[in-house]
Short mmCIF file of C-alpha atoms and ligand atoms in Angstrom, two decimals:
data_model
loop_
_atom_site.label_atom_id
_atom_site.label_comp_id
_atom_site.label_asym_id
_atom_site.label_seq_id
_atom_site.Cartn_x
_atom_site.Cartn_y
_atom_site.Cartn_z
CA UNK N 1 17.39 60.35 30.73
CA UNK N 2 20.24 60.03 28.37
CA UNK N 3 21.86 56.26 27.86
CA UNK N 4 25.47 55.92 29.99
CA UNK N 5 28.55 56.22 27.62
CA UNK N 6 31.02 53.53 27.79
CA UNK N 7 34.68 54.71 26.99
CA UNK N 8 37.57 52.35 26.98
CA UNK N 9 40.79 53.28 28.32
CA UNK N 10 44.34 52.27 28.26
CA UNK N 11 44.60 49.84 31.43
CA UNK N 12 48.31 50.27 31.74
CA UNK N 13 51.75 51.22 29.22
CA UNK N 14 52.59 54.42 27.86
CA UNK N 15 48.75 55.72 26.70
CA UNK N 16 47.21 55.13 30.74
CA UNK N 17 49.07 57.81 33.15
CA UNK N 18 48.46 61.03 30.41
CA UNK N 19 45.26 59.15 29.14
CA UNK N 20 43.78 59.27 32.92
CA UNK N 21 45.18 62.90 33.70
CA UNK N 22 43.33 64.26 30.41
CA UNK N 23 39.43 62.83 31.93
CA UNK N 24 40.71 63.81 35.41
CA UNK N 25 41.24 67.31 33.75
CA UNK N 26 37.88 67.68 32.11
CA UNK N 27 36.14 67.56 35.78
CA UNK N 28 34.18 64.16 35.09
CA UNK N 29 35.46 63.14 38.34
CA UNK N 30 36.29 59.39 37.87
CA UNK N 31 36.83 56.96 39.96
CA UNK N 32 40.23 55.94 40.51
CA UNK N 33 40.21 52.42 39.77
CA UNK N 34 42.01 49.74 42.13
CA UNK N 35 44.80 47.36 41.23
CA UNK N 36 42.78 44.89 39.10
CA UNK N 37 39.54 46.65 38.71
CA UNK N 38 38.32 46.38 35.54
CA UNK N 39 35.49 48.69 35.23
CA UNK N 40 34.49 52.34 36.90
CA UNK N 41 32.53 54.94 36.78
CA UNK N 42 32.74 58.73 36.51
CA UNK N 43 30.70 60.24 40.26
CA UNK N 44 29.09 62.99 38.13
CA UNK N 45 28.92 61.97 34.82
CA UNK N 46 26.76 59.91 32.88
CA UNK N 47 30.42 57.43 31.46
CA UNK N 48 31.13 53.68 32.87
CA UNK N 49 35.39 53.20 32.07
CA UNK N 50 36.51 50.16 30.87
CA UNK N 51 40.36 49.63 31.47
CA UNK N 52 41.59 47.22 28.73
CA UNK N 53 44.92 47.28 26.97
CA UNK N 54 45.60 50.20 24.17
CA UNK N 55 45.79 47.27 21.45
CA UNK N 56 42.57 45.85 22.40
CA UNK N 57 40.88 49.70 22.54
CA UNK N 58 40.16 49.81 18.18
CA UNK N 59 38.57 46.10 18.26
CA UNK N 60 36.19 46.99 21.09
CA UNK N 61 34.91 49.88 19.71
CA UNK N 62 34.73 48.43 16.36
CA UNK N 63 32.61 45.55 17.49
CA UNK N 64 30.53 47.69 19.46
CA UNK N 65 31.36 46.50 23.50
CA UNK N 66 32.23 50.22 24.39
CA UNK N 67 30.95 53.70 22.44
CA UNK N 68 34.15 54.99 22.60
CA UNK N 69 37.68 54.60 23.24
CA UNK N 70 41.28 56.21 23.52
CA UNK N 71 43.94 54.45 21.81
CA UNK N 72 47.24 54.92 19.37
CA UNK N 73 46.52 56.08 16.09
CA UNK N 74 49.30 53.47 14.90
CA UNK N 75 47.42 50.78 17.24
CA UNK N 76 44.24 51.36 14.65
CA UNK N 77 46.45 51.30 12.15
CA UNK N 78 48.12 48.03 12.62
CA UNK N 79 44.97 46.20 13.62
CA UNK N 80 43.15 47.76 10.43
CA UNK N 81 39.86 48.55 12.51
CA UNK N 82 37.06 50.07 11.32
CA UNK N 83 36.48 52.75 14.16
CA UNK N 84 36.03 56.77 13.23
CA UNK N 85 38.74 59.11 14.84
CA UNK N 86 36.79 61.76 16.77
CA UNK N 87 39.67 63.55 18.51
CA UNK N 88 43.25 64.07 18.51
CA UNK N 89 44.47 63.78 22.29
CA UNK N 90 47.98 65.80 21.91
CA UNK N 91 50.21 63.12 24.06
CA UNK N 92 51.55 59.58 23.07
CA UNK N 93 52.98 61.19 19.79
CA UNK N 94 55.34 59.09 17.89
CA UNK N 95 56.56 58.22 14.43
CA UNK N 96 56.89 54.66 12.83
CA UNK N 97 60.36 55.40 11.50
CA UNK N 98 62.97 53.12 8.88
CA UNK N 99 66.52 52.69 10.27
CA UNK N 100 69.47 50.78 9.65
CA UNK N 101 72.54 50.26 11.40
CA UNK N 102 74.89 53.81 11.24
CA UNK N 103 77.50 52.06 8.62
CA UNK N 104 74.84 50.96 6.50
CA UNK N 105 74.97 52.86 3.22
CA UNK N 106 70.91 53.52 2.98
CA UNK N 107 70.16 56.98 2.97
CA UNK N 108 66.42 57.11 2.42
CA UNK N 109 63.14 54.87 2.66
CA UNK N 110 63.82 54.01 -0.81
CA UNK N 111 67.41 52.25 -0.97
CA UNK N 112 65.55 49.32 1.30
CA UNK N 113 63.83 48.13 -2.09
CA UNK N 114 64.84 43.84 -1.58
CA UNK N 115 66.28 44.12 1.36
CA UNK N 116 64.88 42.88 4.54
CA UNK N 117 63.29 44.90 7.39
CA UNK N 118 62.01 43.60 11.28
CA UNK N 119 58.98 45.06 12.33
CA UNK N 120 56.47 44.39 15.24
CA UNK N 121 54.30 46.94 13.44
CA UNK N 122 54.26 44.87 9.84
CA UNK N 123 50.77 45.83 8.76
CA UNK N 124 51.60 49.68 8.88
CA UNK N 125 54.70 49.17 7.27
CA UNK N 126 53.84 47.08 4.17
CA UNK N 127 51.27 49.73 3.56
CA UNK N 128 53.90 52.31 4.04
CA UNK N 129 56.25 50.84 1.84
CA UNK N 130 53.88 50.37 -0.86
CA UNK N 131 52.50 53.31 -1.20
CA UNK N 132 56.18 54.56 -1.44
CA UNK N 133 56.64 51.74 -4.42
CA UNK N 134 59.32 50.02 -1.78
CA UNK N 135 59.19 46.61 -2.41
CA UNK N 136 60.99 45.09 0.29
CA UNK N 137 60.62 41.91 2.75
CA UNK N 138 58.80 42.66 5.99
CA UNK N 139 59.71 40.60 8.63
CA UNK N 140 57.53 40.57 11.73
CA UNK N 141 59.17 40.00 14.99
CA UNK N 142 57.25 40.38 18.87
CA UNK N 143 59.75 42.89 20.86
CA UNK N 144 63.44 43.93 20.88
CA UNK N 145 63.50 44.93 17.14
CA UNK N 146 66.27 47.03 17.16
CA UNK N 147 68.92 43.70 17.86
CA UNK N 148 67.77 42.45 14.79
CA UNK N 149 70.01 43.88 12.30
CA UNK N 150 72.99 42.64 14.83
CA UNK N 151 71.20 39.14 14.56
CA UNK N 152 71.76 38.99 10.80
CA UNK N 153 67.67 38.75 10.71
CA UNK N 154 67.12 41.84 9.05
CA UNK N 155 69.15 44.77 7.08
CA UNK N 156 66.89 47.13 8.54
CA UNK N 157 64.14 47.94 11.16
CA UNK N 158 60.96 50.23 11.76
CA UNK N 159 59.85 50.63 14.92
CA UNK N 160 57.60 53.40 17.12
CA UNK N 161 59.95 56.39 18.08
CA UNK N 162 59.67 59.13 19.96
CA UNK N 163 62.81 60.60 21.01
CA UNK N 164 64.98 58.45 18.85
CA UNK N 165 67.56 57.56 21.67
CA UNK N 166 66.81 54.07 21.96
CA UNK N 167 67.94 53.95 18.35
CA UNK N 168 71.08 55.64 18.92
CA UNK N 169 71.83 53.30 21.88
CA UNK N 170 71.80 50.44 19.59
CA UNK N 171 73.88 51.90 16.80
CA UNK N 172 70.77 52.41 14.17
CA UNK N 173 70.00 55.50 12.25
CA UNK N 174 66.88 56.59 10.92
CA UNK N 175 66.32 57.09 6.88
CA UNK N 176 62.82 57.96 7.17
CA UNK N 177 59.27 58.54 9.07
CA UNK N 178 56.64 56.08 7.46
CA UNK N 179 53.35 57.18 10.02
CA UNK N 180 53.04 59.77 12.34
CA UNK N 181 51.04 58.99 15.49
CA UNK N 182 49.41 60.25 18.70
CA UNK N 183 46.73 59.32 21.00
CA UNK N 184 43.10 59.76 19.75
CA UNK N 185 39.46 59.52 20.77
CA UNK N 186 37.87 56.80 18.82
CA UNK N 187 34.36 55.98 18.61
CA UNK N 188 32.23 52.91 16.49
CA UNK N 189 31.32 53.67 13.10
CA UNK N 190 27.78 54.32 12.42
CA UNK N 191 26.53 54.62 15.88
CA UNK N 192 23.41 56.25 15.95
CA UNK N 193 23.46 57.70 19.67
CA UNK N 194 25.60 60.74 19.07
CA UNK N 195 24.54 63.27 21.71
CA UNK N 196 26.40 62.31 24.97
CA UNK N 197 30.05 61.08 22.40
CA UNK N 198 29.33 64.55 20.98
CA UNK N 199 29.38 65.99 24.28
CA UNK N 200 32.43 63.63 25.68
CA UNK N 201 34.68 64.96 22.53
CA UNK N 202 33.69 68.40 23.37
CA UNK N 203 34.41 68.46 26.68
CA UNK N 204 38.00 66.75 26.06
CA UNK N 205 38.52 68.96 23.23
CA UNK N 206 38.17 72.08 25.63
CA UNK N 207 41.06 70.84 27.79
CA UNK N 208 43.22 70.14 24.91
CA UNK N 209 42.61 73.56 23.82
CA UNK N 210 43.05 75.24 27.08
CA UNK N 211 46.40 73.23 27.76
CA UNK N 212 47.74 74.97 24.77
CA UNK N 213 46.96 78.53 25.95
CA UNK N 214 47.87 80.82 28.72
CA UNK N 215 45.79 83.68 30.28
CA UNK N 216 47.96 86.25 29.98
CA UNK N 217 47.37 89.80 32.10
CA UNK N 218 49.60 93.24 32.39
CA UNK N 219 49.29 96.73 33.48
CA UNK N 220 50.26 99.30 30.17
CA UNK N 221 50.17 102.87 30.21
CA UNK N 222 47.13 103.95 27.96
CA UNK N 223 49.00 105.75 25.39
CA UNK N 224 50.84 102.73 24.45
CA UNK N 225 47.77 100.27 23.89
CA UNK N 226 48.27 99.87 20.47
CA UNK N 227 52.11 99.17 20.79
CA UNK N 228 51.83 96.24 22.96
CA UNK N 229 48.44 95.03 21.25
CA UNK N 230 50.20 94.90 17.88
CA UNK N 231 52.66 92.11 19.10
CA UNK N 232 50.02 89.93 20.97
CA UNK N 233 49.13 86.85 18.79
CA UNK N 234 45.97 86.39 20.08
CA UNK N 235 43.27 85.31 17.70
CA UNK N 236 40.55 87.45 19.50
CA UNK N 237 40.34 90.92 20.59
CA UNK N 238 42.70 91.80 23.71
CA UNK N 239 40.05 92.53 26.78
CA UNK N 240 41.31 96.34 28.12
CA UNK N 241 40.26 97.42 31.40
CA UNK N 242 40.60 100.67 33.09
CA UNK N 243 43.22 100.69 36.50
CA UNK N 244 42.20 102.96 39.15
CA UNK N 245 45.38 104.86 38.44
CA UNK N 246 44.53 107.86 35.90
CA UNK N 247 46.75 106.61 32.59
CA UNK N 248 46.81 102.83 32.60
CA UNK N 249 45.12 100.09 31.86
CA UNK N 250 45.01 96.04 32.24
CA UNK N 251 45.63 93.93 29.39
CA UNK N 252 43.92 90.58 29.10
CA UNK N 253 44.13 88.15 26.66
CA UNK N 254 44.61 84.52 25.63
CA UNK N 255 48.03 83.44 23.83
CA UNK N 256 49.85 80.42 22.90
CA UNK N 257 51.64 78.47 25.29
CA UNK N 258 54.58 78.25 23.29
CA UNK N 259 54.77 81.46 22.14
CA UNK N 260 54.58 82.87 26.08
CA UNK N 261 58.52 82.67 26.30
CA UNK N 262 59.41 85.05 23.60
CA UNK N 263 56.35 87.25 24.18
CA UNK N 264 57.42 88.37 27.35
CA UNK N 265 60.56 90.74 26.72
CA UNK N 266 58.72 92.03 23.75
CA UNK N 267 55.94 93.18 26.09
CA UNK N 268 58.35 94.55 28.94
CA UNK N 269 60.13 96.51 26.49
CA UNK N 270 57.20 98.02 25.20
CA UNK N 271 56.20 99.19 28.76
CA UNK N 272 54.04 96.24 30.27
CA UNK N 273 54.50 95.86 33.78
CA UNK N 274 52.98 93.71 36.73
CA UNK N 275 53.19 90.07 33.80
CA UNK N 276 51.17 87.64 34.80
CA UNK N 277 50.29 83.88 33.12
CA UNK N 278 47.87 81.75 34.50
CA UNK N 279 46.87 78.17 33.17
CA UNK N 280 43.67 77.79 31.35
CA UNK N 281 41.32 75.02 32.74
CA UNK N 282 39.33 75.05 30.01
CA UNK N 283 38.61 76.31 26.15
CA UNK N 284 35.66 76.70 23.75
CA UNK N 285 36.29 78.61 20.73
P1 AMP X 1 52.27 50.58 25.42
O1 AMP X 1 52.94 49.52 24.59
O2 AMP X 1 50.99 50.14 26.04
O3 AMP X 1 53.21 51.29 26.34
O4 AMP X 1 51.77 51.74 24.39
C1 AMP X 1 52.27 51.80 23.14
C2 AMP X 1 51.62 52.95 22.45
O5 AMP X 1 52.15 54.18 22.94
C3 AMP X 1 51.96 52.92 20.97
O6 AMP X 1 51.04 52.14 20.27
C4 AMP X 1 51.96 54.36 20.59
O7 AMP X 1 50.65 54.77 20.25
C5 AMP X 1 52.38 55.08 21.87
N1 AMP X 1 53.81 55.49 21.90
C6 AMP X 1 54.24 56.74 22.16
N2 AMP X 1 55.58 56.80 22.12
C7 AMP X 1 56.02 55.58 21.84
C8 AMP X 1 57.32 55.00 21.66
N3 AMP X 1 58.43 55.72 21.75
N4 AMP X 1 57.40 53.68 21.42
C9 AMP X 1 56.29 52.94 21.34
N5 AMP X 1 55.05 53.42 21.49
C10 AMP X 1 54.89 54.73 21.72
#
């Protein structure tokens, strides 16, 4: 019998809700865990949960108290761990961005050479700022960042954004993205019990996958296959079936979810009828 994975997961913030909804997805079936439960366990598969804060996900899959874990890219980042990223997750995406206050005359990530910039993320940003050849001072601050400027602390800030309105709401503007981020699988370096992470990263990837596409069905009159097929942008071969009306045929065939909106009038004016897009559970290419 195979050894039980451990996977840690984000006990609460930002990274827990879509975190839990992407295991829930794959079918693992795991247990919801109570207020201040600390551990779980999936019902029908062979993975024990640990619920732990996103920052402290890279350290314990670095040091080896969990196989895996799902955390912020940035979060590895700024606590330089030694973990190996095994899967981008597709939610929690941000970008460690440079802004100043809107009168300020810096236009790019350069014009903050000696000047001073707040950060609760300082680690990520010296090492953004040198690779840019930005020497500037990096001052590291706990929370509420974007008052610093106002506070006379700091001529500029980076901070984690992901719709950019917070910065707007406190008069900053952005100059420039230093690190793009998202949530990702991580597991320990070197581990030498690959099979069942292997099979966990699989098995998340297929949801990922199948979020992105739509099963996509229609009814075409047979003369005008290759009209419609021509506009699909499938990466397979369209699946045609015979209707029991003499002279037209079912179309089947998986597409991008965000290419479903424009596809539709193209395929109605090319004579599809009877539309239909259903989710995809799951996906292996
Ligand atoms: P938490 O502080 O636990 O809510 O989670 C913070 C993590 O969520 C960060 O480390 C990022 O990976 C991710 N994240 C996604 N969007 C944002 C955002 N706008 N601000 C901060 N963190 C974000």
């Amino acid at each position: 019998m195979s050894r039980r994975l451990t996977l840690a997961m984000p006990s609460k913030g930002r990274l827990r809700e879509p975190a839990w909804a992407l295991l829930a997805a794959t079918g693992v079936d795991p247990q919801e865990p109570g207020e201040r439960m600390l551990q779980s366990h999936c019902r029908n598969a062979d993975i024990d949960l640990l619920f732990v804060r996103a920052d402290d996900v890279p350290e314990y899959v670095q040091d080896g108290v969990v196989d895996c874990g799902i955390t912020g890219l940035d979060l590895i980042g700024e606590r330089a761990s030694d973990v190996e990223v095994l899967l981008e997750l597709g939610f929690g995406a941000c970008s460690l961005q440079a802004a100043v206050p809107r009168e300020d005359d810096a236009r790019e990530v350069g014009d903050l050479a000696g000047r001073r910039v707040a950060t609760a993320h300082p680690r990520l940003t010296r090492a953004a700022l040198a690779e840019r050849g930005v020497s500037a001072e990096v001052v590291p601050v706990s929370g509420s960042v974007e008052i610093a400027p106002r506070l006379g602390l700091a001529d500029a800030i980076v901070d984690l954004v992901s719709t950019g309105s917070t910065l707007r709401t406190n008069g900053l503007r952005t100059i420039g993205t230093l690190f793009e981020s998202q949530a990702v699988l991580v597991g320990r370096r070197g581990s030498t019990d690959l099979a069942a992470r292997d099979t966990l990263t699989m098995v998340l990837g297929s949801v990922i996958n199948a979020r992105a596409s739509r099963y996509l069905l229609f009814n075409v009159a047979s003369d005008r296959i290759d009209e419609v097929t021509a506009v699909l942008p499938t990466r397979g071969s369209p699946t045609v079936v015979d209707l029991a009306t003499p002279g037209l045929v079912a179309i089947h065939a998986l597409v991008p979810a965000a290419e479903v909106w424009s596809l539709l009038p193209r395929l109605e004016a090319r004579g599809a009828s009877s539309i239909l897009t259903l989710p995809v559970e799951r996906m292996i290419p």
